[in-house]
């Protein structure tokens, strides 16, 4: 039974979360008596909603589709329209989007230049497949590969990150004529059948046979892993764990590298096909490896004859701020790069980029993708690259992302349940714990209390990690410091509500 204090605090939350709604400018005005700052202004005029009613949409979701398998929030948001960093629901309420369609909207919802490029292409040519030549795919292949270091110069266009990872693994096995592939625990590389074993989190595992040759080494997690300290990560914010390492040394990195080496010695034949890793683990909650870990792991994999695959589905295209690609932050050049999500700003577009030598392995037999590299997707992808340059998105990710990390660190220092703040650029994770000493994951009920509060106060964030206790903050790269100030105020209010309800 709830205490009188907890009942009162929850009723207070309900009263202070009632927004003033209207269409157009200042859609969300200051919440009465909440003490929150105004949501940053937006002069975009949303189109009034004309779809099925909220209840009708829920009924369709339940009875006519598989969409009911996963829905965010107790009362899911029915999105009507998007504009840059903003989303508008069916009632016209405006939300600050800090999840970007699961790290997919890179330059902003419905960015006018990207929209214009798609509209122009739609009137010219939708589809031919690449058995014919069309200019967009050739122009885009050159523009994209110019962003990658030598010798990564050959593109294979597909439609999703899962499809791209499947092709990358197939390519590595074909090239090396070996089978075993090494991945990391807590990794996420997609949900098609060939990748189930590489997506190494139990809450994503189906009870079906896994493909052979999949080996997952211990995850190099400085916060929750067996080793880690206060100077491990390439981040403005370090873990709260103490560290006795001298300058330029990392005991945790050495221990995790030893685990990779041990796995290779005991569990693999003389030759492996590949080592695959995200530059920062996304679905796992923004986990960053100790500095130098990935470089040494790549070296060990190559010593066993394997190719090195960088999964840049979430970390590529400037999101890391300091570099265009996440793998560059680790001082490595992979043999194969997988990319998707922000590549198309929400349009289905993905690619595998590799070396000419590795690419030749696909000449052994026919290989084809009906929709990969179609004219519309290539027009969108090309426009996204232009906008990234013109809008200064990467520099903004570095500036605003660092500012946000440092502001989040202040919340970590203030609230016992905020165990870790980590990330780089606009690839951020906030992990919640019962207490900082034990680092025990905060229970789902309490996580959801915080998460629901942020939504009710006008901010949308993701949720992830093996225990579901990490807020995933990966917004469109057009957000501003003013947006961050509003978001931080919302997070603080949500944490105060949680503190009142559960203390």
Short mmCIF file of N, CA, C and O in Angstrom, two decimals, residues 49-109:
data_model
loop_
_atom_site.label_atom_id
_atom_site.label_comp_id
_atom_site.label_asym_id
_atom_site.label_seq_id
_atom_site.Cartn_x
_atom_site.Cartn_y
_atom_site.Cartn_z
N UNK A 49 -3.79 17.72 -36.96
CA UNK A 49 -3.83 16.26 -37.13
C UNK A 49 -5.13 15.83 -37.81
O UNK A 49 -6.21 16.31 -37.47
N UNK A 50 -5.03 14.90 -38.78
CA UNK A 50 -6.20 14.44 -39.54
C UNK A 50 -6.32 12.92 -39.59
O UNK A 50 -7.13 12.39 -40.32
N UNK A 51 -5.49 12.21 -38.82
CA UNK A 51 -5.49 10.76 -38.87
C UNK A 51 -6.54 10.14 -37.97
O UNK A 51 -7.43 10.83 -37.46
N UNK A 52 -6.43 8.82 -37.78
CA UNK A 52 -7.37 8.14 -36.87
C UNK A 52 -7.24 8.69 -35.46
O UNK A 52 -6.18 9.19 -35.07
N UNK A 53 -8.31 8.62 -34.69
CA UNK A 53 -8.27 9.11 -33.33
C UNK A 53 -7.24 8.32 -32.52
O UNK A 53 -6.82 7.23 -32.93
N UNK A 54 -6.89 8.87 -31.38
CA UNK A 54 -5.91 8.20 -30.53
C UNK A 54 -6.38 6.79 -30.19
O UNK A 54 -5.61 5.82 -30.30
N UNK A 55 -7.64 6.65 -29.79
CA UNK A 55 -8.15 5.33 -29.41
C UNK A 55 -8.20 4.39 -30.61
O UNK A 55 -7.92 3.19 -30.48
N UNK A 56 -8.55 4.91 -31.77
CA UNK A 56 -8.57 4.08 -32.98
C UNK A 56 -7.17 3.60 -33.32
O UNK A 56 -6.98 2.43 -33.69
N UNK A 57 -6.19 4.48 -33.20
CA UNK A 57 -4.81 4.10 -33.49
C UNK A 57 -4.34 3.00 -32.53
O UNK A 57 -3.65 2.05 -32.94
N UNK A 58 -4.68 3.12 -31.26
CA UNK A 58 -4.32 2.09 -30.31
C UNK A 58 -4.97 0.75 -30.64
O UNK A 58 -4.34 -0.30 -30.52
N UNK A 59 -6.21 0.80 -31.06
CA UNK A 59 -6.92 -0.44 -31.41
C UNK A 59 -6.27 -1.11 -32.62
O UNK A 59 -6.09 -2.34 -32.65
N UNK A 60 -5.92 -0.31 -33.62
CA UNK A 60 -5.25 -0.86 -34.81
C UNK A 60 -3.91 -1.47 -34.41
O UNK A 60 -3.54 -2.55 -34.87
N UNK A 61 -3.18 -0.77 -33.57
CA UNK A 61 -1.87 -1.25 -33.13
C UNK A 61 -1.98 -2.59 -32.41
O UNK A 61 -1.15 -3.48 -32.58
N UNK A 62 -3.05 -2.75 -31.65
CA UNK A 62 -3.26 -3.98 -30.89
C UNK A 62 -3.74 -5.13 -31.76
O UNK A 62 -3.28 -6.26 -31.63
N UNK A 63 -4.65 -4.83 -32.68
CA UNK A 63 -5.35 -5.91 -33.39
C UNK A 63 -4.87 -6.16 -34.82
O UNK A 63 -5.10 -7.25 -35.35
N UNK A 64 -4.22 -5.19 -35.45
CA UNK A 64 -3.93 -5.32 -36.87
C UNK A 64 -2.46 -5.22 -37.22
O UNK A 64 -2.11 -5.18 -38.41
N UNK A 65 -1.58 -5.16 -36.24
CA UNK A 65 -0.16 -5.08 -36.55
C UNK A 65 0.65 -5.65 -35.40
O UNK A 65 0.13 -5.90 -34.31
N UNK A 66 1.94 -5.83 -35.66
CA UNK A 66 2.85 -6.30 -34.61
C UNK A 66 3.47 -5.15 -33.85
O UNK A 66 4.38 -5.35 -33.04
N UNK A 67 2.99 -3.93 -34.10
CA UNK A 67 3.58 -2.76 -33.47
C UNK A 67 3.40 -2.75 -31.96
O UNK A 67 4.12 -2.06 -31.24
N UNK A 68 2.43 -3.51 -31.47
CA UNK A 68 2.17 -3.53 -30.03
C UNK A 68 3.25 -4.29 -29.26
O UNK A 68 3.24 -4.32 -28.04
N UNK A 69 4.19 -4.93 -29.97
CA UNK A 69 5.27 -5.65 -29.28
C UNK A 69 6.09 -4.69 -28.43
O UNK A 69 6.48 -5.00 -27.31
N UNK A 70 6.36 -3.52 -28.96
CA UNK A 70 7.14 -2.53 -28.20
C UNK A 70 6.52 -1.15 -28.38
O UNK A 70 6.40 -0.66 -29.50
N UNK A 71 6.12 -0.55 -27.27
CA UNK A 71 5.57 0.80 -27.29
C UNK A 71 6.18 1.59 -26.14
O UNK A 71 6.27 1.09 -25.02
N UNK A 72 6.61 2.79 -26.42
CA UNK A 72 7.19 3.66 -25.39
C UNK A 72 6.07 4.34 -24.61
O UNK A 72 5.12 4.88 -25.19
N UNK A 73 6.20 4.35 -23.28
CA UNK A 73 5.38 5.07 -22.34
C UNK A 73 4.03 4.38 -22.08
O UNK A 73 3.52 3.64 -22.91
N UNK A 74 3.50 4.64 -20.88
CA UNK A 74 2.20 4.08 -20.50
C UNK A 74 1.12 4.58 -21.45
O UNK A 74 0.23 3.83 -21.85
N UNK A 75 1.18 5.84 -21.75
CA UNK A 75 0.30 6.41 -22.77
C UNK A 75 1.20 6.85 -23.92
O UNK A 75 1.78 7.94 -23.89
N UNK A 76 1.34 6.01 -24.95
CA UNK A 76 2.26 6.33 -26.04
C UNK A 76 1.92 7.65 -26.72
O UNK A 76 0.74 8.06 -26.78
N UNK A 77 2.95 8.31 -27.21
CA UNK A 77 2.76 9.56 -27.93
C UNK A 77 2.36 9.25 -29.37
O UNK A 77 2.98 8.42 -30.04
N UNK A 78 1.30 9.88 -29.84
CA UNK A 78 0.87 9.75 -31.24
C UNK A 78 1.45 10.93 -32.01
O UNK A 78 0.94 12.06 -31.93
N UNK A 79 2.52 10.69 -32.75
CA UNK A 79 3.24 11.76 -33.42
C UNK A 79 2.55 12.13 -34.73
O UNK A 79 2.24 11.27 -35.55
N UNK A 80 2.37 13.42 -34.93
CA UNK A 80 1.76 13.94 -36.15
C UNK A 80 2.78 14.56 -37.10
O UNK A 80 2.71 14.37 -38.30
N UNK A 81 3.76 15.28 -36.55
CA UNK A 81 4.67 16.03 -37.40
C UNK A 81 5.99 16.29 -36.68
O UNK A 81 6.05 16.30 -35.46
N UNK A 82 7.04 16.48 -37.49
CA UNK A 82 8.33 16.80 -36.94
C UNK A 82 8.94 17.99 -37.63
O UNK A 82 8.72 18.22 -38.83
N UNK A 83 9.70 18.76 -36.88
CA UNK A 83 10.42 19.91 -37.44
C UNK A 83 11.72 20.08 -36.68
O UNK A 83 11.71 20.42 -35.48
N UNK A 84 12.84 19.79 -37.34
CA UNK A 84 14.17 19.91 -36.75
C UNK A 84 14.26 19.11 -35.43
O UNK A 84 14.11 17.91 -35.46
N UNK A 85 14.44 19.75 -34.27
CA UNK A 85 14.56 19.00 -33.03
C UNK A 85 13.23 18.80 -32.32
O UNK A 85 13.20 18.29 -31.20
N UNK A 86 12.14 19.16 -32.99
CA UNK A 86 10.83 19.15 -32.35
C UNK A 86 9.92 18.09 -32.96
O UNK A 86 9.95 17.83 -34.16
N UNK A 87 9.06 17.51 -32.09
CA UNK A 87 7.99 16.62 -32.54
C UNK A 87 6.66 17.15 -32.01
O UNK A 87 6.60 17.68 -30.88
N UNK A 88 5.60 17.01 -32.80
CA UNK A 88 4.27 17.48 -32.43
C UNK A 88 3.32 16.29 -32.42
O UNK A 88 3.30 15.48 -33.36
N UNK A 89 2.51 16.18 -31.36
CA UNK A 89 1.59 15.04 -31.29
C UNK A 89 0.24 15.37 -31.90
O UNK A 89 0.05 16.46 -32.47
N UNK A 90 -0.70 14.45 -31.79
CA UNK A 90 -2.01 14.60 -32.42
C UNK A 90 -2.82 15.74 -31.83
O UNK A 90 -3.74 16.25 -32.47
N UNK A 91 -2.48 16.19 -30.62
CA UNK A 91 -3.18 17.29 -30.00
C UNK A 91 -2.45 18.62 -30.17
O UNK A 91 -2.88 19.65 -29.64
N UNK A 92 -1.31 18.59 -30.89
CA UNK A 92 -0.56 19.81 -31.13
C UNK A 92 0.49 20.11 -30.08
O UNK A 92 1.15 21.16 -30.14
N UNK A 93 0.66 19.22 -29.12
CA UNK A 93 1.67 19.46 -28.10
C UNK A 93 3.06 19.26 -28.69
O UNK A 93 3.29 18.35 -29.49
N UNK A 94 4.00 20.11 -28.30
CA UNK A 94 5.36 20.07 -28.80
C UNK A 94 6.28 19.39 -27.80
O UNK A 94 6.19 19.62 -26.60
N UNK A 95 7.18 18.57 -28.32
CA UNK A 95 8.17 17.87 -27.50
C UNK A 95 9.56 18.14 -28.03
O UNK A 95 9.78 18.19 -29.25
N UNK A 96 10.52 18.26 -27.13
CA UNK A 96 11.93 18.28 -27.51
C UNK A 96 12.38 16.84 -27.68
O UNK A 96 12.33 16.04 -26.74
N UNK A 97 12.81 16.49 -28.88
CA UNK A 97 13.17 15.11 -29.21
C UNK A 97 14.66 14.89 -28.92
O UNK A 97 15.51 15.39 -29.65
N UNK A 98 14.96 14.11 -27.88
CA UNK A 98 16.34 13.80 -27.55
C UNK A 98 16.70 12.36 -27.91
O UNK A 98 17.72 11.85 -27.44
N UNK A 99 15.87 11.71 -28.72
CA UNK A 99 16.18 10.34 -29.13
C UNK A 99 16.27 10.17 -30.64
O UNK A 99 16.83 9.21 -31.14
N UNK A 100 15.72 11.11 -31.39
CA UNK A 100 15.92 11.20 -32.84
C UNK A 100 15.52 9.91 -33.57
O UNK A 100 16.23 9.45 -34.46
N UNK A 101 14.38 9.35 -33.19
CA UNK A 101 13.93 8.15 -33.89
C UNK A 101 14.91 7.01 -33.75
O UNK A 101 15.21 6.31 -34.72
N UNK A 102 15.42 6.81 -32.54
CA UNK A 102 16.46 5.84 -32.20
C UNK A 102 17.75 6.17 -32.97
O UNK A 102 18.24 5.41 -33.80
N UNK A 103 18.27 7.35 -32.69
CA UNK A 103 19.57 7.80 -33.20
C UNK A 103 19.59 7.83 -34.73
O UNK A 103 20.60 7.50 -35.35
N UNK A 104 18.49 8.20 -35.34
CA UNK A 104 18.36 8.10 -36.80
C UNK A 104 18.24 9.46 -37.47
O UNK A 104 18.75 9.65 -38.58
N UNK A 105 17.57 10.40 -36.84
CA UNK A 105 17.43 11.74 -37.42
C UNK A 105 18.69 12.52 -37.08
O UNK A 105 18.91 12.91 -35.93
N UNK A 106 19.53 12.73 -38.06
CA UNK A 106 20.83 13.35 -37.82
C UNK A 106 20.77 14.87 -37.92
O UNK A 106 21.19 15.58 -37.00
N UNK A 107 20.27 15.41 -39.02
CA UNK A 107 20.33 16.86 -39.24
C UNK A 107 19.03 17.57 -38.88
O UNK A 107 18.95 18.79 -38.96
N UNK A 108 18.01 16.82 -38.47
CA UNK A 108 16.76 17.43 -38.05
C UNK A 108 15.56 16.86 -38.78
O UNK A 108 15.64 16.54 -39.97
N UNK A 109 14.45 16.74 -38.06
CA UNK A 109 13.22 16.24 -38.68
C UNK A 109 12.82 17.13 -39.85
O UNK A 109 12.74 18.36 -39.73
#
